[in-house]
Amino acid sequence: MGRRLLLPHTRRLMLFLRPMRYSASATATATAGSLRDPLHVCVVGSGPAGFYTAEKMLKGREGVRVDIIDRLPTPFGLVRSGVAPDHPETKIVVNQFSRVAANPRCSFFGNVTLGSDLSLSELRKTYDVVVLAYGAESDRSFGIPGEDLRGIHSAREFVWWYNGHPDMCNLAPDLTNTDSAVVLGQGNVALDVARILLRCTTELASTDIADYALDALRSSTIRKVYLVGRRGPVQAACTAKELREILGNYKMCLKNVNVYIKEADLATSPADKEEMRNSRIKRRVYELLSKAATVHQENNDNDRKELHFVFFRKPTKFLPSEDGSTVGAMELEKTLLKDDGATGKQVAVGTGEFEELKCG
């Protein structure tokens, strides 16, 4: 991994190839020259998209040579920095990628940054094919007031932090100035973040979570996590497997955590029922949430931590705490679902009613 990448001064005509399929999380572009043997390919990015591309190239064309470059010194991308540390079974795929890297016709070069160490034009002059598979490294902003207050972090930042990504090892989120955290979103990454915040640190100690993150979580005063979604439980973006880890009788489920779901939020409309008829995943997620709401009402324990599923709310403003620079609450607008009038999809529409949710 410490080898230096040497670029031979060969010049070849570059043409755009027909687009190929890659992971939905990656940006992929390919350029090619004469495609004469032996084909020499450069893959920029060593995450799943990059390694799957390299694997297909090595299997699909005899004699092809593949160089994988990455700005980090270590490979595997999101498998290393995006998968939750308490999901070791998901990371098993690195064994497959390691076999690809061990192929004598495949080389990995870390600490090589496209745009500073190398230019795209240099790569195109050197290789028959260049595949850009480095994914997204920026965040979407909400564009609402108060987004620059301290204590607000993107999921990418927070996940990279607890996974030990070198870009975020100094993030140092303050987990000791509040008992409440809000997670905007109800997809699998949102569940990961909630689970890491609430899981017993004794259990996390047996994972590959970053040591500094484990130390911070041991000192954490957070007792309540609110998962906020614009739409209802039928439209929750998580999968049943992820949800079972928090709600159900599952070997890795959260212990000593009470789950709160408002009964009124579980009411379904004819459009909701139609969505569930057309999607087994949606139906299963709704069933799990409905069952959890009943079970946890019967087993309420004030000594436990709390996970609140907040449906039909959209963020409209981040409110400062008394110091004026740190987030102290969220302003949320109540929503209702309406047909978008084009695709038949239900979208969240604000009602003009607002409420505040305190958090740090």
GROMACS .gro file of C-alpha atoms in nm:
model
  360
    1MET     CA    1   0.000   0.000   0.000
    2GLY     CA    2   0.297   0.229   0.042
    3ARG     CA    3   0.423   0.183  -0.312
    4ARG     CA    4   0.471   0.493  -0.522
    5LEU     CA    5   0.256   0.523  -0.833
    6LEU     CA    6   0.476   0.577  -1.139
    7LEU     CA    7   0.308   0.704  -1.454
    8PRO     CA    8   0.471   0.596  -1.779
    9HIS     CA    9   0.470   0.872  -2.041
   10THR     CA   10   0.252   0.695  -2.293
   11ARG     CA   11  -0.011   0.877  -2.492
   12ARG     CA   12  -0.328   0.707  -2.612
   13LEU     CA   13  -0.646   0.828  -2.772
   14MET     CA   14  -0.930   0.849  -2.517
   15LEU     CA   15  -1.291   0.776  -2.602
   16PHE     CA   16  -1.597   0.764  -2.376
   17LEU     CA   17  -1.720   0.412  -2.315
   18ARG     CA   18  -2.082   0.313  -2.299
   19PRO     CA   19  -2.193   0.377  -1.935
   20MET     CA   20  -2.163   0.078  -1.705
   21ARG     CA   21  -2.355  -0.003  -1.388
   22TYR     CA   22  -2.198   0.069  -1.053
   23SER     CA   23  -2.308   0.111  -0.695
   24ALA     CA   24  -2.575   0.377  -0.658
   25SER     CA   25  -2.352   0.547  -0.399
   26ALA     CA   26  -2.073   0.614  -0.644
   27THR     CA   27  -2.011   0.850  -0.931
   28ALA     CA   28  -1.881   0.641  -1.221
   29THR     CA   29  -1.734   0.758  -1.549
   30ALA     CA   30  -1.519   0.566  -1.793
   31THR     CA   31  -1.289   0.668  -2.075
   32ALA     CA   32  -1.103   0.436  -2.307
   33GLY     CA   33  -0.842   0.429  -2.582
   34SER     CA   34  -0.771   0.160  -2.833
   35LEU     CA   35  -0.854  -0.118  -2.581
   36ARG     CA   36  -0.566  -0.328  -2.712
   37ASP     CA   37  -0.425  -0.605  -2.492
   38PRO     CA   38  -0.304  -0.595  -2.229
   39LEU     CA   39  -0.575  -0.355  -2.115
   40HIS     CA   40  -0.460  -0.122  -1.837
   41VAL     CA   41  -0.737   0.016  -1.612
   42CYS     CA   42  -0.730   0.276  -1.336
   43VAL     CA   43  -1.010   0.278  -1.077
   44VAL     CA   44  -1.026   0.595  -0.866
   45GLY     CA   45  -1.182   0.504  -0.532
   46SER     CA   46  -1.138   0.186  -0.331
   47GLY     CA   47  -1.486   0.149  -0.185
   48PRO     CA   48  -1.740  -0.118  -0.286
   49ALA     CA   49  -1.803   0.042  -0.627
   50GLY     CA   50  -1.430   0.051  -0.700
   51PHE     CA   51  -1.360  -0.305  -0.591
   52TYR     CA   52  -1.664  -0.453  -0.764
   53THR     CA   53  -1.554  -0.274  -1.081
   54ALA     CA   54  -1.201  -0.412  -1.047
   55GLU     CA   55  -1.335  -0.762  -0.984
   56LYS     CA   56  -1.552  -0.755  -1.296
   57MET     CA   57  -1.265  -0.620  -1.504
   58LEU     CA   58  -1.023  -0.888  -1.386
   59LYS     CA   59  -1.274  -1.168  -1.448
   60GLY     CA   60  -1.411  -1.035  -1.773
   61ARG     CA   61  -1.094  -0.974  -1.974
   62GLU     CA   62  -0.788  -1.195  -1.983
   63GLY     CA   63  -0.461  -1.018  -1.906
   64VAL     CA   64  -0.621  -0.692  -1.792
   65ARG     CA   65  -0.425  -0.501  -1.527
   66VAL     CA   66  -0.609  -0.285  -1.273
   67ASP     CA   67  -0.464  -0.009  -1.054
   68ILE     CA   68  -0.688   0.115  -0.772
   69ILE     CA   69  -0.600   0.453  -0.624
   70ASP     CA   70  -0.746   0.623  -0.318
   71ARG     CA   71  -0.673   0.945  -0.130
   72LEU     CA   72  -0.674   0.751   0.199
   73PRO     CA   73  -0.391   0.516   0.295
   74THR     CA   74  -0.639   0.232   0.354
   75PRO     CA   75  -0.888   0.071   0.115
   76PHE     CA   76  -1.256  -0.036   0.134
   77GLY     CA   77  -1.428   0.306   0.160
   78LEU     CA   78  -1.774   0.290   0.313
   79VAL     CA   79  -1.725  -0.067   0.433
   80ARG     CA   80  -1.461   0.073   0.667
   81SER     CA   81  -1.600   0.420   0.740
   82GLY     CA   82  -1.975   0.387   0.681
   83VAL     CA   83  -2.088   0.053   0.822
   84ALA     CA   84  -2.177   0.067   1.192
   85PRO     CA   85  -1.916  -0.095   1.419
   86ASP     CA   86  -2.177  -0.330   1.568
   87HIS     CA   87  -2.248  -0.473   1.221
   88PRO     CA   88  -1.945  -0.696   1.168
   89GLU     CA   89  -2.139  -0.932   0.943
   90THR     CA   90  -2.178  -0.654   0.685
   91LYS     CA   91  -1.803  -0.595   0.684
   92ILE     CA   92  -1.728  -0.954   0.586
   93VAL     CA   93  -1.732  -0.834   0.224
   94VAL     CA   94  -1.377  -0.703   0.281
   95ASN     CA   95  -1.263  -1.065   0.251
   96GLN     CA   96  -1.391  -1.068  -0.107
   97PHE     CA   97  -1.224  -0.733  -0.177
   98SER     CA   98  -0.897  -0.854  -0.025
   99ARG     CA   99  -0.895  -1.145  -0.267
  100VAL     CA  100  -0.935  -0.897  -0.553
  101ALA     CA  101  -0.644  -0.689  -0.421
  102ALA     CA  102  -0.431  -1.004  -0.389
  103ASN     CA  103  -0.468  -1.075  -0.760
  104PRO     CA  104  -0.122  -1.028  -0.917
  105ARG     CA  105  -0.282  -0.817  -1.190
  106CYS     CA  106  -0.433  -0.577  -0.936
  107SER     CA  107  -0.245  -0.305  -0.742
  108PHE     CA  108  -0.364  -0.064  -0.472
  109PHE     CA  109  -0.205   0.278  -0.426
  110GLY     CA  110  -0.309   0.474  -0.118
  111ASN     CA  111  -0.240   0.838  -0.028
  112VAL     CA  112  -0.294   0.942  -0.390
  113THR     CA  113  -0.536   1.232  -0.439
  114LEU     CA  114  -0.693   1.302  -0.775
  115GLY     CA  115  -0.666   1.672  -0.846
  116SER     CA  116  -0.349   1.739  -0.647
  117ASP     CA  117  -0.114   1.439  -0.675
  118LEU     CA  118  -0.253   1.349  -1.017
  119SER     CA  119  -0.481   1.510  -1.270
  120LEU     CA  120  -0.755   1.336  -1.462
  121SER     CA  121  -0.581   1.429  -1.787
  122GLU     CA  122  -0.266   1.250  -1.670
  123LEU     CA  123  -0.465   0.938  -1.590
  124ARG     CA  124  -0.638   0.948  -1.929
  125LYS     CA  125  -0.300   0.971  -2.103
  126THR     CA  126  -0.164   0.677  -1.906
  127TYR     CA  127  -0.450   0.425  -1.894
  128ASP     CA  128  -0.681   0.264  -2.148
  129VAL     CA  129  -0.975   0.301  -1.909
  130VAL     CA  130  -1.029   0.536  -1.615
  131VAL     CA  131  -1.323   0.471  -1.381
  132LEU     CA  132  -1.422   0.737  -1.129
  133ALA     CA  133  -1.587   0.552  -0.841
  134TYR     CA  134  -1.510   0.770  -0.542
  135GLY     CA  135  -1.869   0.854  -0.440
  136ALA     CA  136  -1.991   1.167  -0.260
  137GLU     CA  137  -1.794   1.345   0.011
  138SER     CA  138  -2.013   1.648   0.073
  139ASP     CA  139  -2.337   1.699   0.263
  140ARG     CA  140  -2.680   1.827   0.169
  141SER     CA  141  -2.784   2.129   0.372
  142PHE     CA  142  -3.137   2.190   0.493
  143GLY     CA  143  -3.120   2.558   0.409
  144ILE     CA  144  -3.303   2.658   0.726
  145PRO     CA  145  -3.207   2.918   0.991
  146GLY     CA  146  -2.961   2.817   1.261
  147GLU     CA  147  -2.789   2.542   1.064
  148ASP     CA  148  -2.446   2.681   1.155
  149LEU     CA  149  -2.498   2.648   1.531
  150ARG     CA  150  -2.252   2.431   1.723
  151GLY     CA  151  -2.378   2.083   1.804
  152ILE     CA  152  -2.525   2.021   1.457
  153HIS     CA  153  -2.348   1.749   1.259
  154SER     CA  154  -2.421   1.573   0.933
  155ALA     CA  155  -2.468   1.197   0.944
  156ARG     CA  156  -2.155   1.161   0.730
  157GLU     CA  157  -1.947   1.351   0.984
  158PHE     CA  158  -2.085   1.164   1.283
  159VAL     CA  159  -2.058   0.819   1.124
  160TRP     CA  160  -1.705   0.890   1.002
  161TRP     CA  161  -1.621   1.009   1.355
  162TYR     CA  162  -1.721   0.691   1.537
  163ASN     CA  163  -1.569   0.476   1.262
  164GLY     CA  164  -1.228   0.643   1.290
  165HIS     CA  165  -1.216   0.814   0.951
  166PRO     CA  166  -0.905   1.038   0.950
  167ASP     CA  167  -1.105   1.338   0.824
  168MET     CA  168  -1.331   1.334   1.131
  169CYS     CA  169  -1.113   1.206   1.416
  170ASN     CA  170  -1.106   1.562   1.560
  171LEU     CA  171  -1.481   1.625   1.528
  172ALA     CA  172  -1.530   1.584   1.907
  173PRO     CA  173  -1.911   1.614   1.928
  174ASP     CA  174  -2.017   1.733   2.272
  175LEU     CA  175  -2.222   1.449   2.421
  176THR     CA  176  -2.213   1.581   2.778
  177ASN     CA  177  -2.408   1.909   2.766
  178THR     CA  178  -2.755   1.759   2.716
  179ASP     CA  179  -2.971   1.455   2.778
  180SER     CA  180  -3.142   1.473   2.436
  181ALA     CA  181  -3.028   1.427   2.075
  182VAL     CA  182  -3.236   1.467   1.761
  183VAL     CA  183  -3.170   1.267   1.445
  184LEU     CA  184  -3.338   1.407   1.135
  185GLY     CA  185  -3.435   1.111   0.918
  186GLN     CA  186  -3.562   0.759   0.975
  187GLY     CA  187  -3.353   0.554   0.734
  188ASN     CA  188  -3.093   0.291   0.817
  189VAL     CA  189  -2.815   0.543   0.882
  190ALA     CA  190  -3.044   0.732   1.122
  191LEU     CA  191  -3.107   0.405   1.307
  192ASP     CA  192  -2.731   0.340   1.317
  193VAL     CA  193  -2.668   0.679   1.478
  194ALA     CA  194  -2.948   0.631   1.732
  195ARG     CA  195  -2.825   0.282   1.817
  196ILE     CA  196  -2.465   0.398   1.872
  197LEU     CA  197  -2.585   0.682   2.098
  198LEU     CA  198  -2.804   0.451   2.308
  199ARG     CA  199  -2.623   0.118   2.308
  200CYS     CA  200  -2.443   0.005   2.621
  201THR     CA  201  -2.076   0.098   2.587
  202THR     CA  202  -1.976  -0.242   2.730
  203GLU     CA  203  -2.125  -0.397   2.416
  204LEU     CA  204  -1.962  -0.138   2.191
  205ALA     CA  205  -1.623  -0.210   2.347
  206SER     CA  206  -1.618  -0.550   2.173
  207THR     CA  207  -1.661  -0.385   1.829
  208ASP     CA  208  -1.409  -0.199   1.614
  209ILE     CA  209  -1.547   0.143   1.708
  210ALA     CA  210  -1.279   0.413   1.734
  211ASP     CA  211  -1.127   0.429   2.083
  212TYR     CA  212  -1.180   0.805   2.115
  213ALA     CA  213  -1.548   0.764   2.018
  214LEU     CA  214  -1.594   0.489   2.275
  215ASP     CA  215  -1.441   0.712   2.543
  216ALA     CA  216  -1.677   0.997   2.446
  217LEU     CA  217  -1.979   0.766   2.454
  218ARG     CA  218  -1.880   0.636   2.799
  219SER     CA  219  -1.901   0.994   2.925
  220SER     CA  220  -2.220   1.074   2.732
  221THR     CA  221  -2.518   1.215   2.923
  222ILE     CA  222  -2.761   1.150   2.639
  223ARG     CA  223  -3.063   0.954   2.758
  224LYS     CA  224  -3.316   1.039   2.488
  225VAL     CA  225  -3.290   1.017   2.111
  226TYR     CA  226  -3.564   1.148   1.880
  227LEU     CA  227  -3.587   1.011   1.525
  228VAL     CA  228  -3.780   1.272   1.327
  229GLY     CA  229  -3.947   1.202   0.991
  230ARG     CA  230  -4.155   1.420   0.761
  231ARG     CA  231  -4.394   1.139   0.674
  232GLY     CA  232  -4.556   0.851   0.861
  233PRO     CA  233  -4.456   0.501   0.973
  234VAL     CA  234  -4.564   0.347   0.643
  235GLN     CA  235  -4.314   0.568   0.460
  236ALA     CA  236  -4.022   0.519   0.704
  237ALA     CA  237  -3.710   0.463   0.493
  238CYS     CA  238  -3.547   0.198   0.712
  239THR     CA  239  -3.549  -0.178   0.652
  240ALA     CA  240  -3.712  -0.438   0.873
  241LYS     CA  241  -3.377  -0.594   0.964
  242GLU     CA  242  -3.237  -0.267   1.096
  243LEU     CA  243  -3.559  -0.191   1.280
  244ARG     CA  244  -3.562  -0.530   1.453
  245GLU     CA  245  -3.223  -0.453   1.606
  246ILE     CA  246  -3.384  -0.169   1.798
  247LEU     CA  247  -3.739  -0.294   1.847
  248GLY     CA  248  -3.753  -0.670   1.838
  249ASN     CA  249  -3.638  -0.993   1.994
  250TYR     CA  250  -3.309  -0.997   1.810
  251LYS     CA  251  -2.966  -1.105   1.926
  252MET     CA  252  -2.824  -0.755   1.873
  253CYS     CA  253  -3.133  -0.557   1.980
  254LEU     CA  254  -3.097  -0.257   2.209
  255LYS     CA  255  -3.131  -0.344   2.576
  256ASN     CA  256  -3.261  -0.115   2.850
  257VAL     CA  257  -3.420   0.125   2.603
  258ASN     CA  258  -3.786   0.224   2.599
  259VAL     CA  259  -3.937   0.298   2.259
  260TYR     CA  260  -4.206   0.565   2.225
  261ILE     CA  261  -4.446   0.598   1.933
  262LYS     CA  262  -4.764   0.802   1.943
  263GLU     CA  263  -5.067   0.584   1.883
  264ALA     CA  264  -5.225   0.853   1.665
  265ASP     CA  265  -4.927   0.837   1.428
  266LEU     CA  266  -5.000   0.470   1.356
  267ALA     CA  267  -5.341   0.545   1.203
  268THR     CA  268  -5.341   0.455   0.833
  269SER     CA  269  -5.525   0.607   0.540
  270PRO     CA  270  -5.651   0.420   0.232
  271ALA     CA  271  -5.341   0.544   0.048
  272ASP     CA  272  -5.118   0.403   0.324
  273LYS     CA  273  -5.290   0.067   0.300
  274GLU     CA  274  -5.240   0.066  -0.075
  275GLU     CA  275  -4.868   0.135  -0.026
  276MET     CA  276  -4.843  -0.160   0.213
  277ARG     CA  277  -5.030  -0.388  -0.025
  278ASN     CA  278  -4.773  -0.303  -0.292
  279SER     CA  279  -4.465  -0.333  -0.072
  280ARG     CA  280  -4.383  -0.616   0.164
  281ILE     CA  281  -4.100  -0.408   0.316
  282LYS     CA  282  -4.332  -0.119   0.402
  283ARG     CA  283  -4.586  -0.358   0.548
  284ARG     CA  284  -4.324  -0.532   0.763
  285VAL     CA  285  -4.177  -0.203   0.889
  286TYR     CA  286  -4.523  -0.079   0.985
  287GLU     CA  287  -4.601  -0.406   1.166
  288LEU     CA  288  -4.279  -0.384   1.367
  289LEU     CA  289  -4.349  -0.024   1.469
  290SER     CA  290  -4.708  -0.105   1.566
  291LYS     CA  291  -4.602  -0.402   1.775
  292ALA     CA  292  -4.324  -0.206   1.945
  293ALA     CA  293  -4.564   0.073   2.040
  294THR     CA  294  -4.783  -0.178   2.226
  295VAL     CA  295  -4.503  -0.380   2.389
  296HIS     CA  296  -4.310  -0.080   2.519
  297GLN     CA  297  -4.623   0.084   2.660
  298GLU     CA  298  -4.672  -0.225   2.874
  299ASN     CA  299  -4.305  -0.236   2.982
  300ASN     CA  300  -4.242   0.128   3.070
  301ASP     CA  301  -3.938   0.174   3.295
  302ASN     CA  302  -3.821   0.522   3.396
  303ASP     CA  303  -3.465   0.403   3.455
  304ARG     CA  304  -3.417   0.315   3.090
  305LYS     CA  305  -3.296   0.531   2.805
  306GLU     CA  306  -3.556   0.647   2.552
  307LEU     CA  307  -3.594   0.625   2.176
  308HIS     CA  308  -3.877   0.835   2.033
  309PHE     CA  309  -4.007   0.791   1.680
  310VAL     CA  310  -4.150   1.130   1.579
  311PHE     CA  311  -4.361   1.116   1.264
  312PHE     CA  312  -4.530   1.387   1.055
  313ARG     CA  313  -4.283   1.661   1.149
  314LYS     CA  314  -4.041   1.859   0.934
  315PRO     CA  315  -3.758   2.082   1.059
  316THR     CA  316  -3.804   2.453   0.997
  317LYS     CA  317  -3.549   2.615   1.229
  318PHE     CA  318  -3.259   2.534   1.463
  319LEU     CA  319  -3.296   2.739   1.781
  320PRO     CA  320  -2.994   2.851   1.988
  321SER     CA  321  -2.944   2.775   2.354
  322GLU     CA  322  -2.882   3.051   2.612
  323ASP     CA  323  -2.520   3.095   2.500
  324GLY     CA  324  -2.642   3.191   2.153
  325SER     CA  325  -2.393   2.972   1.968
  326THR     CA  326  -2.500   2.615   2.049
  327VAL     CA  327  -2.819   2.446   1.936
  328GLY     CA  328  -3.079   2.425   2.213
  329ALA     CA  329  -3.395   2.315   2.035
  330MET     CA  330  -3.558   2.247   1.701
  331GLU     CA  331  -3.865   2.410   1.559
  332LEU     CA  332  -4.077   2.149   1.382
  333GLU     CA  333  -4.380   2.198   1.160
  334LYS     CA  334  -4.655   1.941   1.173
  335THR     CA  335  -4.725   1.780   0.836
  336LEU     CA  336  -4.989   1.576   0.663
  337LEU     CA  337  -4.969   1.355   0.357
  338LYS     CA  338  -5.110   1.450   0.019
  339ASP     CA  339  -5.093   1.291  -0.324
  340ASP     CA  340  -4.832   1.470  -0.533
  341GLY     CA  341  -5.076   1.475  -0.824
  342ALA     CA  342  -4.829   1.328  -1.071
  343THR     CA  343  -4.684   0.994  -0.959
  344GLY     CA  344  -4.939   0.906  -0.693
  345LYS     CA  345  -4.668   0.927  -0.427
  346GLN     CA  346  -4.766   1.071  -0.090
  347VAL     CA  347  -4.565   1.379   0.005
  348ALA     CA  348  -4.547   1.571   0.332
  349VAL     CA  349  -4.715   1.912   0.333
  350GLY     CA  350  -4.683   2.162   0.618
  351THR     CA  351  -4.994   2.248   0.818
  352GLY     CA  352  -4.876   2.578   0.965
  353GLU     CA  353  -4.870   2.433   1.318
  354PHE     CA  354  -4.532   2.447   1.493
  355GLU     CA  355  -4.375   2.299   1.804
  356GLU     CA  356  -4.033   2.298   1.970
  357LEU     CA  357  -3.825   1.996   2.059
  358LYS     CA  358  -3.543   2.063   2.305
  359CYS     CA  359  -3.205   1.907   2.232
  360GLY     CA  360  -2.835   1.972   2.256
   0.00000   0.00000   0.00000
